[in-house]
Amino acid sequence: MKSLAELAAIREKMKDKVILREGSGETRVVVGMATCGIAAGARPVLNAFVEEVSKQGLSEKVTVAQTGCIGVCRFEPVVEIFEAGKEKVTYVKMTADKAREVVEKHLKGGNVITEYLITNV
Amino acid sequence: MTELSLNILDISQNSVKAGADTINITLTETEETLEFVIKDNGCGMDEETVNSVTNPFYTTRTTRNVGLGVPLLKLAAEQTGGDIEINSVTKEQDPLIHGTELKALFYKNHIDFTPLGDIISSVVTMIQGAPDIRWSFVHTAPGKEVTLFTDELKAVLGDIPLDNAEVITWIKEYLKESYSN
């Protein structure tokens, strides 16, 4: 059974890391979570980003956030990636699988996956 | 929407946008019905706004002039023979107890009932998106009760935010376990 003691353990472990993280956050993954996004399948996309960023050990560098309607509802689920010093990247018609791929190839590997870009639909 | 849990997630965002610091979600099931209530202490809406939110051509979004969140929910409820009800008090009307309460009633045995779906993912998504809000989630059904109060988690976590990846994973596992018991 899950217990609050496990949360206390997480707290102990994270104590030092949190201070570290406040200064960085150089990459932001933003998932559109308005009605249009949710109806098109943004929830599993968001959750895949949250899980995979953590699994790939990128939590200190990458923040996963939610936003409202990005304005291109017909391309939902839409994900924007903001990296310090780089141009914004917009991925469209995302799925949980594509999200995991973006974490691995783009956020970890540094290579934008051009076939999922808004400019290619 | 393919799952009611997606409507619940969508509607909860309205409470977040209303500036609420406390949002309570209750789901109550009987053999025949499912009712959910989303109650917040946000800015509230005046009567005119309450009357217009079920109109698809009313929206707070700035990117276009349609808003389908509440209309889609109303449709989902009414197509089962149920309904939605919205009560709201603005900050101006009452600076102490302002906020909005939305109730939606569904008849589960109706052929057009949308299944609840993955409510755990919705709850986790709500918390991840607005970790500073005090969330409470209570789901009761015959022979079952699942509860989550983020206040209790925060008391243990101190300054570790609720959207920390390990905390989010814990919440998900905790809810999964609670549902399987």
PDB file of N, CA and C in Angstrom, chain B residues 117-163:
ATOM      1  N   GLY B 117     -14.208   6.505 -17.946  1.00  0.00           N
ATOM      2  CA  GLY B 117     -12.853   6.401 -18.501  1.00  0.00           C
ATOM      3  C   GLY B 117     -11.779   6.557 -17.444  1.00  0.00           C
ATOM      4  N   ASP B 118     -10.638   7.078 -17.872  1.00  0.00           N
ATOM      5  CA  ASP B 118      -9.437   7.106 -17.030  1.00  0.00           C
ATOM      6  C   ASP B 118      -9.432   8.329 -16.114  1.00  0.00           C
ATOM      7  N   ILE B 119     -10.208   8.250 -15.046  1.00  0.00           N
ATOM      8  CA  ILE B 119     -10.318   9.393 -14.131  1.00  0.00           C
ATOM      9  C   ILE B 119      -8.993   9.644 -13.406  1.00  0.00           C
ATOM     10  N   ILE B 120      -8.216   8.589 -13.202  1.00  0.00           N
ATOM     11  CA  ILE B 120      -6.924   8.754 -12.514  1.00  0.00           C
ATOM     12  C   ILE B 120      -6.042   9.712 -13.310  1.00  0.00           C
ATOM     13  N   SER B 121      -5.960   9.502 -14.627  1.00  0.00           N
ATOM     14  CA  SER B 121      -5.139  10.398 -15.465  1.00  0.00           C
ATOM     15  C   SER B 121      -5.639  11.829 -15.391  1.00  0.00           C
ATOM     16  N   SER B 122      -6.961  11.994 -15.342  1.00  0.00           N
ATOM     17  CA  SER B 122      -7.489  13.355 -15.264  1.00  0.00           C
ATOM     18  C   SER B 122      -7.090  14.033 -13.959  1.00  0.00           C
ATOM     19  N   VAL B 123      -7.209  13.315 -12.854  1.00  0.00           N
ATOM     20  CA  VAL B 123      -6.870  13.906 -11.555  1.00  0.00           C
ATOM     21  C   VAL B 123      -5.379  14.256 -11.520  1.00  0.00           C
ATOM     22  N   VAL B 124      -4.555  13.337 -12.006  1.00  0.00           N
ATOM     23  CA  VAL B 124      -3.114  13.572 -12.026  1.00  0.00           C
ATOM     24  C   VAL B 124      -2.786  14.791 -12.895  1.00  0.00           C
ATOM     25  N   THR B 125      -3.473  14.897 -14.035  1.00  0.00           N
ATOM     26  CA  THR B 125      -3.237  16.017 -14.953  1.00  0.00           C
ATOM     27  C   THR B 125      -3.632  17.346 -14.312  1.00  0.00           C
ATOM     28  N   MET B 126      -4.762  17.348 -13.589  1.00  0.00           N
ATOM     29  CA  MET B 126      -5.196  18.572 -12.907  1.00  0.00           C
ATOM     30  C   MET B 126      -4.134  19.036 -11.917  1.00  0.00           C
ATOM     31  N   ILE B 127      -3.645  18.097 -11.124  1.00  0.00           N
ATOM     32  CA  ILE B 127      -2.678  18.454 -10.085  1.00  0.00           C
ATOM     33  C   ILE B 127      -1.367  18.904 -10.721  1.00  0.00           C
ATOM     34  N   GLN B 128      -0.949  18.199 -11.774  1.00  0.00           N
ATOM     35  CA  GLN B 128       0.304  18.554 -12.455  1.00  0.00           C
ATOM     36  C   GLN B 128       0.208  19.971 -13.041  1.00  0.00           C
ATOM     37  N   GLY B 129      -0.977  20.316 -13.539  1.00  0.00           N
ATOM     38  CA  GLY B 129      -1.137  21.612 -14.200  1.00  0.00           C
ATOM     39  C   GLY B 129      -1.293  22.772 -13.241  1.00  0.00           C
ATOM     40  N   ALA B 130      -1.753  22.502 -12.028  1.00  0.00           N
ATOM     41  CA  ALA B 130      -1.977  23.585 -11.068  1.00  0.00           C
ATOM     42  C   ALA B 130      -1.612  23.085  -9.671  1.00  0.00           C
ATOM     43  N   PRO B 131      -0.309  22.866  -9.442  1.00  0.00           N
ATOM     44  CA  PRO B 131       0.127  22.221  -8.199  1.00  0.00           C
ATOM     45  C   PRO B 131      -0.058  23.084  -6.953  1.00  0.00           C
ATOM     46  N   ASP B 132      -0.296  24.370  -7.134  1.00  0.00           N
ATOM     47  CA  ASP B 132      -0.437  25.225  -5.953  1.00  0.00           C
ATOM     48  C   ASP B 132      -1.867  25.285  -5.428  1.00  0.00           C
ATOM     49  N   ILE B 133      -2.786  24.709  -6.190  1.00  0.00           N
ATOM     50  CA  ILE B 133      -4.181  24.699  -5.752  1.00  0.00           C
ATOM     51  C   ILE B 133      -4.398  23.582  -4.744  1.00  0.00           C
ATOM     52  N   ARG B 134      -5.328  23.828  -3.803  1.00  0.00           N
ATOM     53  CA  ARG B 134      -5.695  22.765  -2.852  1.00  0.00           C
ATOM     54  C   ARG B 134      -6.797  21.949  -3.520  1.00  0.00           C
ATOM     55  N   TRP B 135      -6.442  20.747  -3.937  1.00  0.00           N
ATOM     56  CA  TRP B 135      -7.397  19.885  -4.614  1.00  0.00           C
ATOM     57  C   TRP B 135      -7.962  18.881  -3.631  1.00  0.00           C
ATOM     58  N   SER B 136      -9.258  18.618  -3.743  1.00  0.00           N
ATOM     59  CA  SER B 136      -9.775  17.438  -3.050  1.00  0.00           C
ATOM     60  C   SER B 136     -10.583  16.638  -4.051  1.00  0.00           C
ATOM     61  N   PHE B 137     -10.433  15.346  -3.972  1.00  0.00           N
ATOM     62  CA  PHE B 137     -11.104  14.449  -4.904  1.00  0.00           C
ATOM     63  C   PHE B 137     -11.745  13.329  -4.093  1.00  0.00           C
ATOM     64  N   VAL B 138     -13.038  13.175  -4.243  1.00  0.00           N
ATOM     65  CA  VAL B 138     -13.766  12.125  -3.514  1.00  0.00           C
ATOM     66  C   VAL B 138     -14.665  11.404  -4.509  1.00  0.00           C
ATOM     67  N   HIS B 139     -14.454  10.117  -4.659  1.00  0.00           N
ATOM     68  CA  HIS B 139     -15.268   9.323  -5.579  1.00  0.00           C
ATOM     69  C   HIS B 139     -15.925   8.193  -4.789  1.00  0.00           C
ATOM     70  N   THR B 140     -17.244   8.250  -4.681  1.00  0.00           N
ATOM     71  CA  THR B 140     -17.926   7.164  -3.988  1.00  0.00           C
ATOM     72  C   THR B 140     -18.835   6.421  -4.959  1.00  0.00           C
ATOM     73  N   ALA B 141     -18.840   5.125  -4.818  1.00  0.00           N
ATOM     74  CA  ALA B 141     -19.697   4.253  -5.612  1.00  0.00           C
ATOM     75  C   ALA B 141     -20.095   3.113  -4.676  1.00  0.00           C
ATOM     76  N   PRO B 142     -21.137   2.357  -5.026  1.00  0.00           N
ATOM     77  CA  PRO B 142     -21.533   1.268  -4.130  1.00  0.00           C
ATOM     78  C   PRO B 142     -20.335   0.385  -3.764  1.00  0.00           C
ATOM     79  N   GLY B 143     -20.030   0.340  -2.472  1.00  0.00           N
ATOM     80  CA  GLY B 143     -18.937  -0.509  -1.989  1.00  0.00           C
ATOM     81  C   GLY B 143     -17.547   0.046  -2.257  1.00  0.00           C
ATOM     82  N   LYS B 144     -17.464   1.332  -2.605  1.00  0.00           N
ATOM     83  CA  LYS B 144     -16.142   1.876  -2.929  1.00  0.00           C
ATOM     84  C   LYS B 144     -16.048   3.344  -2.548  1.00  0.00           C
ATOM     85  N   GLU B 145     -14.890   3.735  -2.005  1.00  0.00           N
ATOM     86  CA  GLU B 145     -14.642   5.159  -1.805  1.00  0.00           C
ATOM     87  C   GLU B 145     -13.160   5.447  -2.038  1.00  0.00           C
ATOM     88  N   VAL B 146     -12.892   6.385  -2.918  1.00  0.00           N
ATOM     89  CA  VAL B 146     -11.512   6.782  -3.204  1.00  0.00           C
ATOM     90  C   VAL B 146     -11.402   8.265  -2.894  1.00  0.00           C
ATOM     91  N   THR B 147     -10.385   8.629  -2.103  1.00  0.00           N
ATOM     92  CA  THR B 147     -10.238  10.045  -1.765  1.00  0.00           C
ATOM     93  C   THR B 147      -8.787  10.475  -1.949  1.00  0.00           C
ATOM     94  N   LEU B 148      -8.628  11.757  -2.264  1.00  0.00           N
ATOM     95  CA  LEU B 148      -7.286  12.338  -2.332  1.00  0.00           C
ATOM     96  C   LEU B 148      -7.399  13.802  -1.915  1.00  0.00           C
ATOM     97  N   PHE B 149      -6.613  14.181  -0.932  1.00  0.00           N
ATOM     98  CA  PHE B 149      -6.601  15.576  -0.481  1.00  0.00           C
ATOM     99  C   PHE B 149      -5.167  16.078  -0.588  1.00  0.00           C
ATOM    100  N   THR B 150      -4.929  17.046  -1.462  1.00  0.00           N
ATOM    101  CA  THR B 150      -3.534  17.459  -1.664  1.00  0.00           C
ATOM    102  C   THR B 150      -2.970  18.159  -0.422  1.00  0.00           C
ATOM    103  N   ASP B 151      -3.835  18.700   0.430  1.00  0.00           N
ATOM    104  CA  ASP B 151      -3.362  19.286   1.689  1.00  0.00           C
ATOM    105  C   ASP B 151      -2.558  18.282   2.506  1.00  0.00           C
ATOM    106  N   GLU B 152      -3.060  17.048   2.550  1.00  0.00           N
ATOM    107  CA  GLU B 152      -2.388  15.999   3.336  1.00  0.00           C
ATOM    108  C   GLU B 152      -1.013  15.690   2.749  1.00  0.00           C
ATOM    109  N   LEU B 153      -0.941  15.726   1.410  1.00  0.00           N
ATOM    110  CA  LEU B 153       0.337  15.438   0.762  1.00  0.00           C
ATOM    111  C   LEU B 153       1.319  16.577   1.016  1.00  0.00           C
ATOM    112  N   LYS B 154       0.800  17.811   0.908  1.00  0.00           N
ATOM    113  CA  LYS B 154       1.664  18.980   1.098  1.00  0.00           C
ATOM    114  C   LYS B 154       2.234  19.035   2.511  1.00  0.00           C
ATOM    115  N   ALA B 155       1.429  18.579   3.488  1.00  0.00           N
ATOM    116  CA  ALA B 155       1.885  18.598   4.870  1.00  0.00           C
ATOM    117  C   ALA B 155       3.139  17.740   5.026  1.00  0.00           C
ATOM    118  N   VAL B 156       3.215  16.664   4.234  1.00  0.00           N
ATOM    119  CA  VAL B 156       4.384  15.784   4.305  1.00  0.00           C
ATOM    120  C   VAL B 156       5.516  16.310   3.424  1.00  0.00           C
ATOM    121  N   LEU B 157       5.144  16.870   2.273  1.00  0.00           N
ATOM    122  CA  LEU B 157       6.154  17.237   1.270  1.00  0.00           C
ATOM    123  C   LEU B 157       6.883  18.544   1.555  1.00  0.00           C
ATOM    124  N   GLY B 158       6.315  19.395   2.379  1.00  0.00           N
ATOM    125  CA  GLY B 158       6.974  20.678   2.632  1.00  0.00           C
ATOM    126  C   GLY B 158       7.068  21.504   1.363  1.00  0.00           C
ATOM    127  N   ASP B 159       8.282  21.932   0.986  1.00  0.00           N
ATOM    128  CA  ASP B 159       8.420  22.794  -0.205  1.00  0.00           C
ATOM    129  C   ASP B 159       8.551  22.002  -1.497  1.00  0.00           C
ATOM    130  N   ILE B 160       8.541  20.695  -1.436  1.00  0.00           N
ATOM    131  CA  ILE B 160       8.607  19.932  -2.686  1.00  0.00           C
ATOM    132  C   ILE B 160       7.265  20.106  -3.400  1.00  0.00           C
ATOM    133  N   PRO B 161       7.286  20.618  -4.635  1.00  0.00           N
ATOM    134  CA  PRO B 161       6.008  20.888  -5.309  1.00  0.00           C
ATOM    135  C   PRO B 161       5.299  19.608  -5.739  1.00  0.00           C
ATOM    136  N   LEU B 162       3.967  19.704  -5.831  1.00  0.00           N
ATOM    137  CA  LEU B 162       3.175  18.526  -6.198  1.00  0.00           C
ATOM    138  C   LEU B 162       3.435  18.086  -7.634  1.00  0.00           C
ATOM    139  N   ASP B 163       3.971  18.989  -8.465  1.00  0.00           N
ATOM    140  CA  ASP B 163       4.211  18.586  -9.856  1.00  0.00           C
ATOM    141  C   ASP B 163       5.589  17.958 -10.046  1.00  0.00           C
TER     142      ASP B 163
END
